[in-house]
Structure formats: structure tokens, C-alpha cells
Coordinates of C-alpha atoms in Angstrom, one line a residue:
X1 CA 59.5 -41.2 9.9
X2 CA 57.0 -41.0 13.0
X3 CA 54.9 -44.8 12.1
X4 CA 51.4 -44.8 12.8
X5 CA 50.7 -48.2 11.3
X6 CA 53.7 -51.1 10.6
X7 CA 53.1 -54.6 8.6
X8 CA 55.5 -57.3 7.5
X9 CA 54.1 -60.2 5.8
X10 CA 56.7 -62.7 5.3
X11 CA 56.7 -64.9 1.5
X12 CA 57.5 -68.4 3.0
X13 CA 56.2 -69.9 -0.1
X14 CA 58.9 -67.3 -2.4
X15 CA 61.4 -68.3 0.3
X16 CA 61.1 -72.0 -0.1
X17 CA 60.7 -71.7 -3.6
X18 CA 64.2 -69.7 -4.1
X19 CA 66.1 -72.1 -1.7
X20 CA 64.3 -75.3 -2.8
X21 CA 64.9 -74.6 -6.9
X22 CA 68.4 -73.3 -6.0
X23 CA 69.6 -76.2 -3.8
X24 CA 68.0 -78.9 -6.7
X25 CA 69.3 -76.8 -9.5
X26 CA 73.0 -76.2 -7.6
X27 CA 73.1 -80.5 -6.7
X28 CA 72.2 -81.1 -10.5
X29 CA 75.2 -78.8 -11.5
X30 CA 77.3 -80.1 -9.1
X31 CA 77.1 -83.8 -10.2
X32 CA 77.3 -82.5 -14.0
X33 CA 80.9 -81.3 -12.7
X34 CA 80.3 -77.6 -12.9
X35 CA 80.4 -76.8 -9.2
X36 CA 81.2 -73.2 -9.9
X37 CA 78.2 -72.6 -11.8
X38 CA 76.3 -74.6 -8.8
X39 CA 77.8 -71.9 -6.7
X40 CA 76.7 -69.2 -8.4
X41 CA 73.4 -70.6 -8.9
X42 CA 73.1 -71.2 -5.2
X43 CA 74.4 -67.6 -4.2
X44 CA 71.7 -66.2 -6.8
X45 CA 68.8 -67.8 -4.9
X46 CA 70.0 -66.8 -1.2
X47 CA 70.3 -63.0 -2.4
X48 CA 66.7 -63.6 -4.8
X49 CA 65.1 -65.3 -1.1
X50 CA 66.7 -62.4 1.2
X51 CA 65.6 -59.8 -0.8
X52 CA 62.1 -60.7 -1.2
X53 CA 61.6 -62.7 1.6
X54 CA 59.0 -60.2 3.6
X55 CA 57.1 -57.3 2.8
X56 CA 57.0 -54.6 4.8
X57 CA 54.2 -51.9 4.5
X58 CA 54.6 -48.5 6.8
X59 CA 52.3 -45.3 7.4
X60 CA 53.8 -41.7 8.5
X61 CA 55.0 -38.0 8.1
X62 CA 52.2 -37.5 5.3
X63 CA 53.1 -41.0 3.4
X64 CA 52.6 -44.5 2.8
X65 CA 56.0 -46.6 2.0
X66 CA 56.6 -49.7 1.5
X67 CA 59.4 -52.1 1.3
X68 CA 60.7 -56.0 0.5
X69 CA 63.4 -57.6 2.6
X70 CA 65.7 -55.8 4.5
X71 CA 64.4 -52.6 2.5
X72 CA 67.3 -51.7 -0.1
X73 CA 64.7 -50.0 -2.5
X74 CA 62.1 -48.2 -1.0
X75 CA 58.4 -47.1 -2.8
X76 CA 56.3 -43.9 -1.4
X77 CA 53.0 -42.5 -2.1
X78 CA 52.0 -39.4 -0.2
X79 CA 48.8 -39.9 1.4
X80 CA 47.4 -36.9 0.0
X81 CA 47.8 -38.3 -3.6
X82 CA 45.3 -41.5 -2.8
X83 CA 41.9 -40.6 -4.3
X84 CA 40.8 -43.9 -3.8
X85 CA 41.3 -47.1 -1.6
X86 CA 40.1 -50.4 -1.8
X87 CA 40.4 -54.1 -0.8
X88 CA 40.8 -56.4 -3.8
X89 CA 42.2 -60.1 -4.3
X90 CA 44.6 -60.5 -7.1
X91 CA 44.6 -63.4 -9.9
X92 CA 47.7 -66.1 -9.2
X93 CA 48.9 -65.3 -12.4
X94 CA 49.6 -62.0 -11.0
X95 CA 52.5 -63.7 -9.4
X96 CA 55.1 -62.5 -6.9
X97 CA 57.8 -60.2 -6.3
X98 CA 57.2 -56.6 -8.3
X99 CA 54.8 -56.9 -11.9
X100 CA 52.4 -54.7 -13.8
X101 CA 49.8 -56.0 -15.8
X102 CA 47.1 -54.2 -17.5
X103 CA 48.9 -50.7 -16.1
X104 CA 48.3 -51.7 -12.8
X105 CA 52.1 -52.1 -10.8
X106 CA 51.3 -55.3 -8.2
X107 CA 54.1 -55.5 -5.2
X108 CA 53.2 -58.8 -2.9
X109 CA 55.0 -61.6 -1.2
X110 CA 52.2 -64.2 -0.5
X111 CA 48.3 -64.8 -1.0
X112 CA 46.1 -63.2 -2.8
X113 CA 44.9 -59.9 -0.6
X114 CA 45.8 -56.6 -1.7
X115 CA 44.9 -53.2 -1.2
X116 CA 44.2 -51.3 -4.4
X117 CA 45.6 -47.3 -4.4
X118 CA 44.2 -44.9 -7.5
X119 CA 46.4 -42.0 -7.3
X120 CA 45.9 -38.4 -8.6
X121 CA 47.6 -39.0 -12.0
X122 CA 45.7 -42.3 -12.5
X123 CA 48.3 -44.7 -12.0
X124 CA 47.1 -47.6 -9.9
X125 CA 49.2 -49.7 -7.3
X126 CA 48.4 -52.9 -5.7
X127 CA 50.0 -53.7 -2.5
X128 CA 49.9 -57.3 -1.4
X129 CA 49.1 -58.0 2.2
X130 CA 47.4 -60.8 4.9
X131 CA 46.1 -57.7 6.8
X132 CA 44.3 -55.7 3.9
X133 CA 41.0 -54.7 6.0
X134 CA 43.7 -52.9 8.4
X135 CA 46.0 -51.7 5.8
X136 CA 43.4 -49.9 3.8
X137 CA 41.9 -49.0 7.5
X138 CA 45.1 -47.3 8.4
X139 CA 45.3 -45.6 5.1
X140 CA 42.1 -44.0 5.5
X141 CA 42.9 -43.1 9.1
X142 CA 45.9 -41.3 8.2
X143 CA 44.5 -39.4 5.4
X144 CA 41.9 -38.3 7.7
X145 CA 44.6 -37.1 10.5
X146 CA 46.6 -35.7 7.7
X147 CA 43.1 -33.1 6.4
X148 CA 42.3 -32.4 10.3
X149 CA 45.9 -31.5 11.0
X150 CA 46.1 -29.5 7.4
X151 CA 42.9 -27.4 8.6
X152 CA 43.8 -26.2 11.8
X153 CA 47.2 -25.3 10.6

């Protein structure tokens, strides 16, 4: 994919969170003599902080994609099935990681900033971001690019 725009916000909060519950949960194990299940514990947190330590949000080839951590799942919207951007701030009850509430599907590592997508068939995505007045910028700069390039094809 040829990228015209490239974000990574990184979820210290999520991070510290994992590791911080995961170390206290693994010592409390640990001195309660079930150091296996302290292990396990422990190992669950690392993969939970690795996984969704960073968000990473990438324009090109016709779509937006975006990814968390080292990108092992993947989403994609083609640009040409926005109908509508916008920069919003999510609730905190909204939390972190991946969610849906109210039919809306919320992706975001850290803060409150989002870009809002309505798509063609209604559905409605939020993507977390600490650069959503470029983000939503970029978007609109693509899908531009993307109808200039379509009519003088």
C-alpha cells in the first residue's frame, strides 16, 4: 500500500495499566503460593499491553486502515464508502481497546479525540486519535485525490 498519511498514537495509560494490574495481581498470587497462576496472569497482561499498546492509523491505494500493536488484525474502509467525516470527542465510558455502544464501533488507545466515519450502509466507526484535525484532514484529501484521479481515468 503506497501511504499518503501514517499515525501511531501510543496507549501509555493501557500500557501501564496492563503491566501495573498484572505485576500486583501476579505478586498477590505469588505469595498465596499459586505462582503458576501468577505466571499466567503475568504473561496475559504482557500479550493484553503488546497488543494494544499503539494505534496505528494509515491512508492509501483507495483506503483507510487501521491497526493496534504490531498490527495482527487489520480494519479497512475504502475511502469511497465515507459519506461523511467528522471530529468528535468520545465519553470515558467509552473506554479503550475495541467497543460498540449505541451501534457505533469505537477503536482508540488514549484520550478522548476521535474521528467519526458514516459509511454508505450506515454503519458508523470512531477512530481514536491525538491528531484528529489531521486525520479527518488527510481523509478528506484522499477522497478528493481519489474523485480527481477517477475522472480523468
Amino acid at each position: 500500500m503506497a501511504v499518503r498519511y501514517r499515525h501511531r498514537q501510543w496507549g501509555l495509560v493501557a500500557i501501564a495499566t496492563c503491566l501495573g494490574s498484572g505485576a500486583l495481581g501476579a505478586v498477590l498470587l505469588w505469595n498465596a503460593g499459586h505462582g503458576i497462576v501468577a505466571a499466567g496472569l503475568l504473561a496475559t497482561e504482557l500479550v493484553i499491553a503488546l497488543l494494544f499498546a499503539a494505534l496505528t492509523v494509515e491512508i492509501g491505494d483507495g483506503e483507510l486502515c487501521w491497526f493496534f500493536g504490531p498490527g495482527l488484525w487489520r480494519y479497512r474502509v475504502p475511502l469511497d464508502a465515507i459519506t461523511e467525516i467528522a471530529v468528535v470527542r468520545n465519553k470515558w465510558w467509552h473506554g479503550l481497546g475495541v467497543g460498540i455502544v449505541s451501534g457505533v464501533r469505537f477503536y482508540t488507545v488514549s484520550g478522548l479525540d476521535a474521528v467519526e466515519l458514516r459509511l454508505v450502509h450506515g454503519h458508523v466507526r470512531r477512530i481514536g486519535t491525538d491528531d484528529p484535525h489531521g486525520l479527518a484532514a488527510a481523509i478528506r484529501g484522499a477522497r478528493s485525490a481519489q474523485r480527481r484521479a477517477a475522472q480523468g481515468a
